[in-house]
Amino acid sequence: MDYILLIGNALIEDKADITGQYNFLASHALILDEMAENLKRYCSFTRTTKIEPSPQCLAATMAVKPNILNGIDMYRIYAPLCHNSKLTSKPTKASVTKYDPCRDHYVHAYMNLPEVQKALHANVTKLNGDTDGVVTVSVFVLTLLATKPNVAMTQCQGDPQALAEQCGPYVQRDGPKTDPSQGCCDAIKAADIACICQNIPGDVEQMLDMENLVYVAGFCGKPLDHGSHCGSYTVP
Protein backbone atom coordinates (compact mmCIF):
# COMPACT_ATOMS: atom_id res chain seq x y z
CA MET A 1 0.00 0.00 0.00
CA ASP A 2 1.30 3.42 -0.93
CA TYR A 3 1.14 6.20 1.62
CA ILE A 4 0.97 9.91 0.92
CA LEU A 5 2.14 12.39 3.55
CA LEU A 6 0.64 15.87 3.25
CA ILE A 7 2.36 18.75 5.06
CA GLY A 8 0.72 22.17 4.99
CA ASN A 9 2.93 25.27 4.90
CA ALA A 10 5.77 23.41 6.55
CA LEU A 11 9.20 24.76 7.48
CA ILE A 12 11.25 21.59 7.66
CA GLU A 13 14.79 22.94 7.44
CA ASP A 14 16.11 26.50 7.63
CA LYS A 15 18.83 25.89 5.05
CA ALA A 16 16.46 24.50 2.41
CA ASP A 17 13.83 27.16 3.10
CA ILE A 18 16.15 30.19 2.98
CA THR A 19 18.20 28.88 0.05
CA GLY A 20 14.97 28.24 -1.84
CA GLN A 21 13.83 31.82 -1.27
CA TYR A 22 16.99 33.25 -2.75
CA ASN A 23 16.94 30.77 -5.66
CA PHE A 24 13.39 31.89 -6.38
CA LEU A 25 14.48 35.55 -6.43
CA ALA A 26 17.35 34.78 -8.77
CA SER A 27 15.21 32.68 -11.13
CA HIS A 28 12.72 35.56 -11.45
CA ALA A 29 15.42 38.18 -12.05
CA LEU A 30 14.62 40.00 -8.82
CA ILE A 31 18.26 39.99 -7.73
CA LEU A 32 21.46 40.19 -9.73
CA ASP A 33 23.37 37.03 -10.64
CA GLU A 34 26.32 38.43 -8.68
CA MET A 35 24.14 38.70 -5.56
CA ALA A 36 22.95 35.11 -5.93
CA GLU A 37 26.53 33.90 -6.40
CA ASN A 38 27.71 35.75 -3.25
CA LEU A 39 24.90 34.17 -1.24
CA LYS A 40 25.91 30.68 -2.38
CA ARG A 41 29.59 31.39 -1.75
CA TYR A 42 29.41 32.94 1.72
CA CYS A 43 26.19 31.73 3.36
CA SER A 44 25.49 28.21 4.59
CA PHE A 45 22.19 29.20 6.32
CA THR A 46 22.58 26.70 9.15
CA ARG A 47 21.00 27.50 12.51
CA THR A 48 24.38 28.67 13.91
CA THR A 49 25.26 30.91 10.99
CA LYS A 50 21.71 32.28 10.92
CA ILE A 51 22.21 33.63 14.45
CA GLU A 52 25.82 34.75 13.94
CA PRO A 53 26.50 35.06 10.18
CA SER A 54 29.97 35.79 8.84
CA PRO A 55 30.72 39.38 7.75
CA GLN A 56 30.73 38.25 4.11
CA CYS A 57 27.34 36.51 4.44
CA LEU A 58 25.87 39.49 6.28
CA ALA A 59 27.04 41.80 3.49
CA ALA A 60 25.56 39.48 0.85
CA THR A 61 22.14 39.30 2.53
CA MET A 62 22.04 43.04 3.22
CA ALA A 63 22.72 43.70 -0.46
CA VAL A 64 19.65 41.65 -1.37
CA LYS A 65 17.23 43.12 1.16
CA PRO A 66 16.46 46.40 -0.66
CA ASN A 67 15.46 44.36 -3.71
CA ILE A 68 12.92 42.25 -1.84
CA LEU A 69 11.62 44.80 0.67
CA ASN A 70 10.86 47.67 -1.64
CA GLY A 71 7.70 47.28 -3.71
CA ILE A 72 7.44 43.47 -3.75
CA ASP A 73 5.12 41.08 -1.97
CA MET A 74 7.34 38.03 -1.49
CA TYR A 75 4.35 35.67 -1.52
CA ARG A 76 2.74 37.22 -4.63
CA ILE A 77 5.45 38.99 -6.60
CA TYR A 78 3.09 40.10 -9.38
CA ALA A 79 0.27 41.28 -7.08
CA PRO A 80 -0.40 44.88 -5.96
CA LEU A 81 0.78 45.96 -2.52
CA CYS A 82 -1.24 46.91 0.52
CA HIS A 83 -0.95 50.39 2.01
CA ASN A 84 -2.36 51.26 5.43
CA SER A 85 -4.58 53.93 3.90
CA LYS A 86 -6.31 51.19 1.89
CA LEU A 87 -7.44 49.20 4.95
CA THR A 88 -11.20 49.19 5.15
CA SER A 89 -13.16 49.25 8.41
CA LYS A 90 -13.87 45.56 7.97
CA PRO A 91 -11.99 42.93 5.95
CA THR A 92 -13.34 42.50 2.45
CA LYS A 93 -14.91 39.18 1.53
CA ALA A 94 -12.47 36.76 -0.07
CA SER A 95 -12.78 36.79 -3.85
CA VAL A 96 -10.81 35.40 -6.76
CA THR A 97 -11.83 38.22 -9.10
CA LYS A 98 -11.57 41.10 -6.58
CA TYR A 99 -8.19 40.60 -4.96
CA ASP A 100 -7.60 42.57 -1.75
CA PRO A 101 -3.85 43.06 -1.19
CA CYS A 102 -4.57 44.08 2.42
CA ARG A 103 -6.31 40.87 3.41
CA ASP A 104 -3.31 39.60 5.41
CA HIS A 105 -2.94 42.86 7.31
CA TYR A 106 -6.22 43.05 9.19
CA VAL A 107 -5.18 40.72 12.00
CA HIS A 108 -1.84 42.53 12.27
CA ALA A 109 -3.57 45.89 12.54
CA TYR A 110 -6.15 44.61 15.01
CA MET A 111 -3.61 42.94 17.30
CA ASN A 112 -1.62 46.19 17.50
CA LEU A 113 -4.57 48.25 18.74
CA PRO A 114 -3.72 49.48 22.28
CA GLU A 115 -7.06 48.36 23.70
CA VAL A 116 -6.63 44.87 22.23
CA GLN A 117 -3.10 44.49 23.58
CA LYS A 118 -4.26 45.69 26.99
CA ALA A 119 -7.10 43.15 27.05
CA LEU A 120 -4.69 40.34 26.08
CA HIS A 121 -1.96 41.48 28.51
CA ALA A 122 0.36 41.69 25.51
CA ASN A 123 3.34 43.98 24.88
CA VAL A 124 3.66 44.62 28.60
CA THR A 125 7.27 45.65 28.03
CA LYS A 126 6.07 48.55 25.84
CA LEU A 127 8.15 47.77 22.77
CA ASN A 128 8.29 50.56 20.23
CA GLY A 129 6.42 50.13 16.95
CA ASP A 130 4.33 47.16 15.88
CA THR A 131 4.70 43.96 17.84
CA ASP A 132 4.24 41.54 14.95
CA GLY A 133 4.83 38.03 16.27
CA VAL A 134 5.35 39.03 19.89
CA VAL A 135 1.62 39.40 20.57
CA THR A 136 0.83 36.18 18.76
CA VAL A 137 3.46 34.17 20.61
CA SER A 138 2.51 35.54 24.03
CA VAL A 139 -1.19 34.92 23.49
CA PHE A 140 -0.72 31.37 22.23
CA VAL A 141 1.73 30.48 24.99
CA LEU A 142 -0.65 31.87 27.61
CA THR A 143 -3.54 29.94 26.07
CA LEU A 144 -1.64 26.67 25.90
CA LEU A 145 -0.33 26.95 29.44
CA ALA A 146 -3.78 27.81 30.72
CA THR A 147 -5.66 25.09 28.86
CA LYS A 148 -3.10 22.29 29.08
CA PRO A 149 -1.98 22.06 32.72
CA ASN A 150 0.93 19.70 33.24
CA VAL A 151 3.69 18.97 35.70
CA ALA A 152 5.39 22.27 34.89
CA MET A 153 2.33 24.20 36.00
CA THR A 154 1.37 22.18 39.06
CA GLN A 155 4.74 21.26 40.57
CA CYS A 156 7.32 23.78 39.35
CA GLN A 157 7.86 26.99 41.25
CA GLY A 158 6.98 30.14 39.31
CA ASP A 159 4.16 31.86 37.48
CA PRO A 160 3.81 30.61 33.87
CA GLN A 161 1.58 33.56 32.98
CA ALA A 162 4.14 36.10 34.25
CA LEU A 163 6.90 34.30 32.36
CA ALA A 164 4.89 34.36 29.12
CA GLU A 165 3.87 38.00 29.51
CA GLN A 166 7.26 39.36 30.55
CA CYS A 167 9.65 37.09 28.66
CA GLY A 168 7.65 36.26 25.51
CA PRO A 169 9.36 38.93 23.36
CA TYR A 170 12.80 37.55 24.21
CA VAL A 171 12.22 33.84 23.65
CA GLN A 172 9.92 33.74 20.61
CA ARG A 173 10.97 31.32 17.89
CA ASP A 174 13.55 32.71 15.42
CA GLY A 175 13.69 35.95 17.40
CA PRO A 176 16.96 37.82 17.99
CA LYS A 177 19.10 37.08 21.02
CA THR A 178 18.64 40.22 23.13
CA ASP A 179 19.03 41.07 26.81
CA PRO A 180 15.70 40.70 28.64
CA SER A 181 13.90 43.37 30.65
CA GLN A 182 13.96 43.64 34.43
CA GLY A 183 10.36 42.42 34.51
CA CYS A 184 11.39 39.27 32.65
CA CYS A 185 14.32 38.69 35.00
CA ASP A 186 12.04 39.11 38.02
CA ALA A 187 9.76 36.39 36.62
CA ILE A 188 12.77 34.17 35.86
CA LYS A 189 14.22 34.57 39.35
CA ALA A 190 10.90 33.61 40.93
CA ALA A 191 10.66 30.42 38.88
CA ASP A 192 12.28 27.01 38.90
CA ILE A 193 13.50 27.22 35.32
CA ALA A 194 15.17 23.79 35.38
CA CYS A 195 11.87 22.15 36.39
CA ILE A 196 9.88 24.08 33.79
CA CYS A 197 12.43 23.18 31.09
CA GLN A 198 12.11 19.49 31.91
CA ASN A 199 8.33 19.58 31.66
CA ILE A 200 7.59 22.21 29.01
CA PRO A 201 4.77 21.08 26.66
CA GLY A 202 5.87 20.16 23.16
CA ASP A 203 3.37 22.47 21.48
CA VAL A 204 4.65 25.39 23.56
CA GLU A 205 8.26 24.53 22.71
CA GLN A 206 7.45 24.73 19.01
CA MET A 207 6.74 28.44 19.40
CA LEU A 208 9.84 29.22 21.44
CA ASP A 209 13.54 29.55 20.73
CA MET A 210 14.97 27.30 23.41
CA GLU A 211 18.50 28.60 22.87
CA ASN A 212 17.28 32.13 23.57
CA LEU A 213 15.35 30.88 26.61
CA VAL A 214 18.54 29.38 28.03
CA TYR A 215 20.37 32.64 27.30
CA VAL A 216 17.68 34.70 29.05
CA ALA A 217 17.77 32.42 32.09
CA GLY A 218 21.56 32.79 32.33
CA PHE A 219 21.41 36.54 31.87
CA CYS A 220 18.90 36.78 34.73
CA GLY A 221 21.14 34.81 37.09
CA LYS A 222 19.45 31.40 36.74
CA PRO A 223 21.86 29.54 34.40
CA LEU A 224 21.07 25.95 33.49
CA ASP A 225 23.67 23.24 33.97
CA HIS A 226 25.84 22.32 31.00
CA GLY A 227 24.54 19.17 29.35
CA SER A 228 21.08 19.55 30.85
CA HIS A 229 17.97 19.81 28.68
CA CYS A 230 15.46 22.56 28.18
CA GLY A 231 12.72 20.86 26.22
CA SER A 232 14.56 19.09 23.40
CA TYR A 233 17.44 21.59 23.50
CA THR A 234 20.71 20.50 25.11
CA VAL A 235 22.48 23.24 27.07
CA PRO A 236 26.05 23.56 25.71
CSV table of C-alpha atoms in Angstrom, one decimal:
chain,number,residue,atom,x,y,z
A,1,MET,CA,0.0,0.0,0.0
A,2,ASP,CA,1.3,3.4,-0.9
A,3,TYR,CA,1.1,6.2,1.6
A,4,ILE,CA,1.0,9.9,0.9
A,5,LEU,CA,2.1,12.4,3.6
A,6,LEU,CA,0.6,15.9,3.2
A,7,ILE,CA,2.4,18.8,5.1
A,8,GLY,CA,0.7,22.2,5.0
A,9,ASN,CA,2.9,25.3,4.9
A,10,ALA,CA,5.8,23.4,6.6
A,11,LEU,CA,9.2,24.8,7.5
A,12,ILE,CA,11.3,21.6,7.7
A,13,GLU,CA,14.8,22.9,7.4
A,14,ASP,CA,16.1,26.5,7.6
A,15,LYS,CA,18.8,25.9,5.1
A,16,ALA,CA,16.5,24.5,2.4
A,17,ASP,CA,13.8,27.2,3.1
A,18,ILE,CA,16.1,30.2,3.0
A,19,THR,CA,18.2,28.9,0.1
A,20,GLY,CA,15.0,28.2,-1.8
A,21,GLN,CA,13.8,31.8,-1.3
A,22,TYR,CA,17.0,33.2,-2.8
A,23,ASN,CA,16.9,30.8,-5.7
A,24,PHE,CA,13.4,31.9,-6.4
A,25,LEU,CA,14.5,35.5,-6.4
A,26,ALA,CA,17.3,34.8,-8.8
A,27,SER,CA,15.2,32.7,-11.1
A,28,HIS,CA,12.7,35.6,-11.5
A,29,ALA,CA,15.4,38.2,-12.1
A,30,LEU,CA,14.6,40.0,-8.8
A,31,ILE,CA,18.3,40.0,-7.7
A,32,LEU,CA,21.5,40.2,-9.7
A,33,ASP,CA,23.4,37.0,-10.6
A,34,GLU,CA,26.3,38.4,-8.7
A,35,MET,CA,24.1,38.7,-5.6
A,36,ALA,CA,23.0,35.1,-5.9
A,37,GLU,CA,26.5,33.9,-6.4
A,38,ASN,CA,27.7,35.7,-3.3
A,39,LEU,CA,24.9,34.2,-1.2
A,40,LYS,CA,25.9,30.7,-2.4
A,41,ARG,CA,29.6,31.4,-1.7
A,42,TYR,CA,29.4,32.9,1.7
A,43,CYS,CA,26.2,31.7,3.4
A,44,SER,CA,25.5,28.2,4.6
A,45,PHE,CA,22.2,29.2,6.3
A,46,THR,CA,22.6,26.7,9.1
A,47,ARG,CA,21.0,27.5,12.5
A,48,THR,CA,24.4,28.7,13.9
A,49,THR,CA,25.3,30.9,11.0
A,50,LYS,CA,21.7,32.3,10.9
A,51,ILE,CA,22.2,33.6,14.5
A,52,GLU,CA,25.8,34.7,13.9
A,53,PRO,CA,26.5,35.1,10.2
A,54,SER,CA,30.0,35.8,8.8
A,55,PRO,CA,30.7,39.4,7.8
A,56,GLN,CA,30.7,38.2,4.1
A,57,CYS,CA,27.3,36.5,4.4
A,58,LEU,CA,25.9,39.5,6.3
A,59,ALA,CA,27.0,41.8,3.5
A,60,ALA,CA,25.6,39.5,0.8
A,61,THR,CA,22.1,39.3,2.5
A,62,MET,CA,22.0,43.0,3.2
A,63,ALA,CA,22.7,43.7,-0.5
A,64,VAL,CA,19.7,41.7,-1.4
A,65,LYS,CA,17.2,43.1,1.2
A,66,PRO,CA,16.5,46.4,-0.7
A,67,ASN,CA,15.5,44.4,-3.7
A,68,ILE,CA,12.9,42.3,-1.8
A,69,LEU,CA,11.6,44.8,0.7
A,70,ASN,CA,10.9,47.7,-1.6
A,71,GLY,CA,7.7,47.3,-3.7
A,72,ILE,CA,7.4,43.5,-3.8
A,73,ASP,CA,5.1,41.1,-2.0
A,74,MET,CA,7.3,38.0,-1.5
A,75,TYR,CA,4.3,35.7,-1.5
A,76,ARG,CA,2.7,37.2,-4.6
A,77,ILE,CA,5.4,39.0,-6.6
A,78,TYR,CA,3.1,40.1,-9.4
A,79,ALA,CA,0.3,41.3,-7.1
A,80,PRO,CA,-0.4,44.9,-6.0
A,81,LEU,CA,0.8,46.0,-2.5
A,82,CYS,CA,-1.2,46.9,0.5
A,83,HIS,CA,-0.9,50.4,2.0
A,84,ASN,CA,-2.4,51.3,5.4
A,85,SER,CA,-4.6,53.9,3.9
A,86,LYS,CA,-6.3,51.2,1.9
A,87,LEU,CA,-7.4,49.2,4.9
A,88,THR,CA,-11.2,49.2,5.1
A,89,SER,CA,-13.2,49.3,8.4
A,90,LYS,CA,-13.9,45.6,8.0
A,91,PRO,CA,-12.0,42.9,5.9
A,92,THR,CA,-13.3,42.5,2.5
A,93,LYS,CA,-14.9,39.2,1.5
A,94,ALA,CA,-12.5,36.8,-0.1
A,95,SER,CA,-12.8,36.8,-3.8
A,96,VAL,CA,-10.8,35.4,-6.8
A,97,THR,CA,-11.8,38.2,-9.1
A,98,LYS,CA,-11.6,41.1,-6.6
A,99,TYR,CA,-8.2,40.6,-5.0
A,100,ASP,CA,-7.6,42.6,-1.8
A,101,PRO,CA,-3.9,43.1,-1.2
A,102,CYS,CA,-4.6,44.1,2.4
A,103,ARG,CA,-6.3,40.9,3.4
A,104,ASP,CA,-3.3,39.6,5.4
A,105,HIS,CA,-2.9,42.9,7.3
A,106,TYR,CA,-6.2,43.0,9.2
A,107,VAL,CA,-5.2,40.7,12.0
A,108,HIS,CA,-1.8,42.5,12.3
A,109,ALA,CA,-3.6,45.9,12.5
A,110,TYR,CA,-6.2,44.6,15.0
A,111,MET,CA,-3.6,42.9,17.3
A,112,ASN,CA,-1.6,46.2,17.5
A,113,LEU,CA,-4.6,48.3,18.7
A,114,PRO,CA,-3.7,49.5,22.3
A,115,GLU,CA,-7.1,48.4,23.7
A,116,VAL,CA,-6.6,44.9,22.2
A,117,GLN,CA,-3.1,44.5,23.6
A,118,LYS,CA,-4.3,45.7,27.0
A,119,ALA,CA,-7.1,43.2,27.1
A,120,LEU,CA,-4.7,40.3,26.1
A,121,HIS,CA,-2.0,41.5,28.5
A,122,ALA,CA,0.4,41.7,25.5
A,123,ASN,CA,3.3,44.0,24.9
A,124,VAL,CA,3.7,44.6,28.6
A,125,THR,CA,7.3,45.6,28.0
A,126,LYS,CA,6.1,48.6,25.8
A,127,LEU,CA,8.1,47.8,22.8
A,128,ASN,CA,8.3,50.6,20.2
A,129,GLY,CA,6.4,50.1,17.0
A,130,ASP,CA,4.3,47.2,15.9
A,131,THR,CA,4.7,44.0,17.8
A,132,ASP,CA,4.2,41.5,15.0
A,133,GLY,CA,4.8,38.0,16.3
A,134,VAL,CA,5.3,39.0,19.9
A,135,VAL,CA,1.6,39.4,20.6
A,136,THR,CA,0.8,36.2,18.8
A,137,VAL,CA,3.5,34.2,20.6
A,138,SER,CA,2.5,35.5,24.0
A,139,VAL,CA,-1.2,34.9,23.5
A,140,PHE,CA,-0.7,31.4,22.2
A,141,VAL,CA,1.7,30.5,25.0
A,142,LEU,CA,-0.7,31.9,27.6
A,143,THR,CA,-3.5,29.9,26.1
A,144,LEU,CA,-1.6,26.7,25.9
A,145,LEU,CA,-0.3,27.0,29.4
A,146,ALA,CA,-3.8,27.8,30.7
A,147,THR,CA,-5.7,25.1,28.9
A,148,LYS,CA,-3.1,22.3,29.1
A,149,PRO,CA,-2.0,22.1,32.7
A,150,ASN,CA,0.9,19.7,33.2
A,151,VAL,CA,3.7,19.0,35.7
A,152,ALA,CA,5.4,22.3,34.9
A,153,MET,CA,2.3,24.2,36.0
A,154,THR,CA,1.4,22.2,39.1
A,155,GLN,CA,4.7,21.3,40.6
A,156,CYS,CA,7.3,23.8,39.3
A,157,GLN,CA,7.9,27.0,41.3
A,158,GLY,CA,7.0,30.1,39.3
A,159,ASP,CA,4.2,31.9,37.5
A,160,PRO,CA,3.8,30.6,33.9
A,161,GLN,CA,1.6,33.6,33.0
A,162,ALA,CA,4.1,36.1,34.3
A,163,LEU,CA,6.9,34.3,32.4
A,164,ALA,CA,4.9,34.4,29.1
A,165,GLU,CA,3.9,38.0,29.5
A,166,GLN,CA,7.3,39.4,30.6
A,167,CYS,CA,9.6,37.1,28.7
A,168,GLY,CA,7.6,36.3,25.5
A,169,PRO,CA,9.4,38.9,23.4
A,170,TYR,CA,12.8,37.6,24.2
A,171,VAL,CA,12.2,33.8,23.7
A,172,GLN,CA,9.9,33.7,20.6
A,173,ARG,CA,11.0,31.3,17.9
A,174,ASP,CA,13.6,32.7,15.4
A,175,GLY,CA,13.7,35.9,17.4
A,176,PRO,CA,17.0,37.8,18.0
A,177,LYS,CA,19.1,37.1,21.0
A,178,THR,CA,18.6,40.2,23.1
A,179,ASP,CA,19.0,41.1,26.8
A,180,PRO,CA,15.7,40.7,28.6
A,181,SER,CA,13.9,43.4,30.7
A,182,GLN,CA,14.0,43.6,34.4
A,183,GLY,CA,10.4,42.4,34.5
A,184,CYS,CA,11.4,39.3,32.7
A,185,CYS,CA,14.3,38.7,35.0
A,186,ASP,CA,12.0,39.1,38.0
A,187,ALA,CA,9.8,36.4,36.6
A,188,ILE,CA,12.8,34.2,35.9
A,189,LYS,CA,14.2,34.6,39.3
A,190,ALA,CA,10.9,33.6,40.9
A,191,ALA,CA,10.7,30.4,38.9
A,192,ASP,CA,12.3,27.0,38.9
A,193,ILE,CA,13.5,27.2,35.3
A,194,ALA,CA,15.2,23.8,35.4
A,195,CYS,CA,11.9,22.2,36.4
A,196,ILE,CA,9.9,24.1,33.8
A,197,CYS,CA,12.4,23.2,31.1
A,198,GLN,CA,12.1,19.5,31.9
A,199,ASN,CA,8.3,19.6,31.7
A,200,ILE,CA,7.6,22.2,29.0
A,201,PRO,CA,4.8,21.1,26.7
A,202,GLY,CA,5.9,20.2,23.2
A,203,ASP,CA,3.4,22.5,21.5
A,204,VAL,CA,4.6,25.4,23.6
A,205,GLU,CA,8.3,24.5,22.7
A,206,GLN,CA,7.4,24.7,19.0
A,207,MET,CA,6.7,28.4,19.4
A,208,LEU,CA,9.8,29.2,21.4
A,209,ASP,CA,13.5,29.5,20.7
A,210,MET,CA,15.0,27.3,23.4
A,211,GLU,CA,18.5,28.6,22.9
A,212,ASN,CA,17.3,32.1,23.6
A,213,LEU,CA,15.4,30.9,26.6
A,214,VAL,CA,18.5,29.4,28.0
A,215,TYR,CA,20.4,32.6,27.3
A,216,VAL,CA,17.7,34.7,29.1
A,217,ALA,CA,17.8,32.4,32.1
A,218,GLY,CA,21.6,32.8,32.3
A,219,PHE,CA,21.4,36.5,31.9
A,220,CYS,CA,18.9,36.8,34.7
A,221,GLY,CA,21.1,34.8,37.1
A,222,LYS,CA,19.5,31.4,36.7
A,223,PRO,CA,21.9,29.5,34.4
A,224,LEU,CA,21.1,25.9,33.5
A,225,ASP,CA,23.7,23.2,34.0
A,226,HIS,CA,25.8,22.3,31.0
A,227,GLY,CA,24.5,19.2,29.3
A,228,SER,CA,21.1,19.5,30.9
A,229,HIS,CA,18.0,19.8,28.7
A,230,CYS,CA,15.5,22.6,28.2
A,231,GLY,CA,12.7,20.9,26.2
A,232,SER,CA,14.6,19.1,23.4
A,233,TYR,CA,17.4,21.6,23.5
A,234,THR,CA,20.7,20.5,25.1
A,235,VAL,CA,22.5,23.2,27.1
A,236,PRO,CA,26.0,23.6,25.7
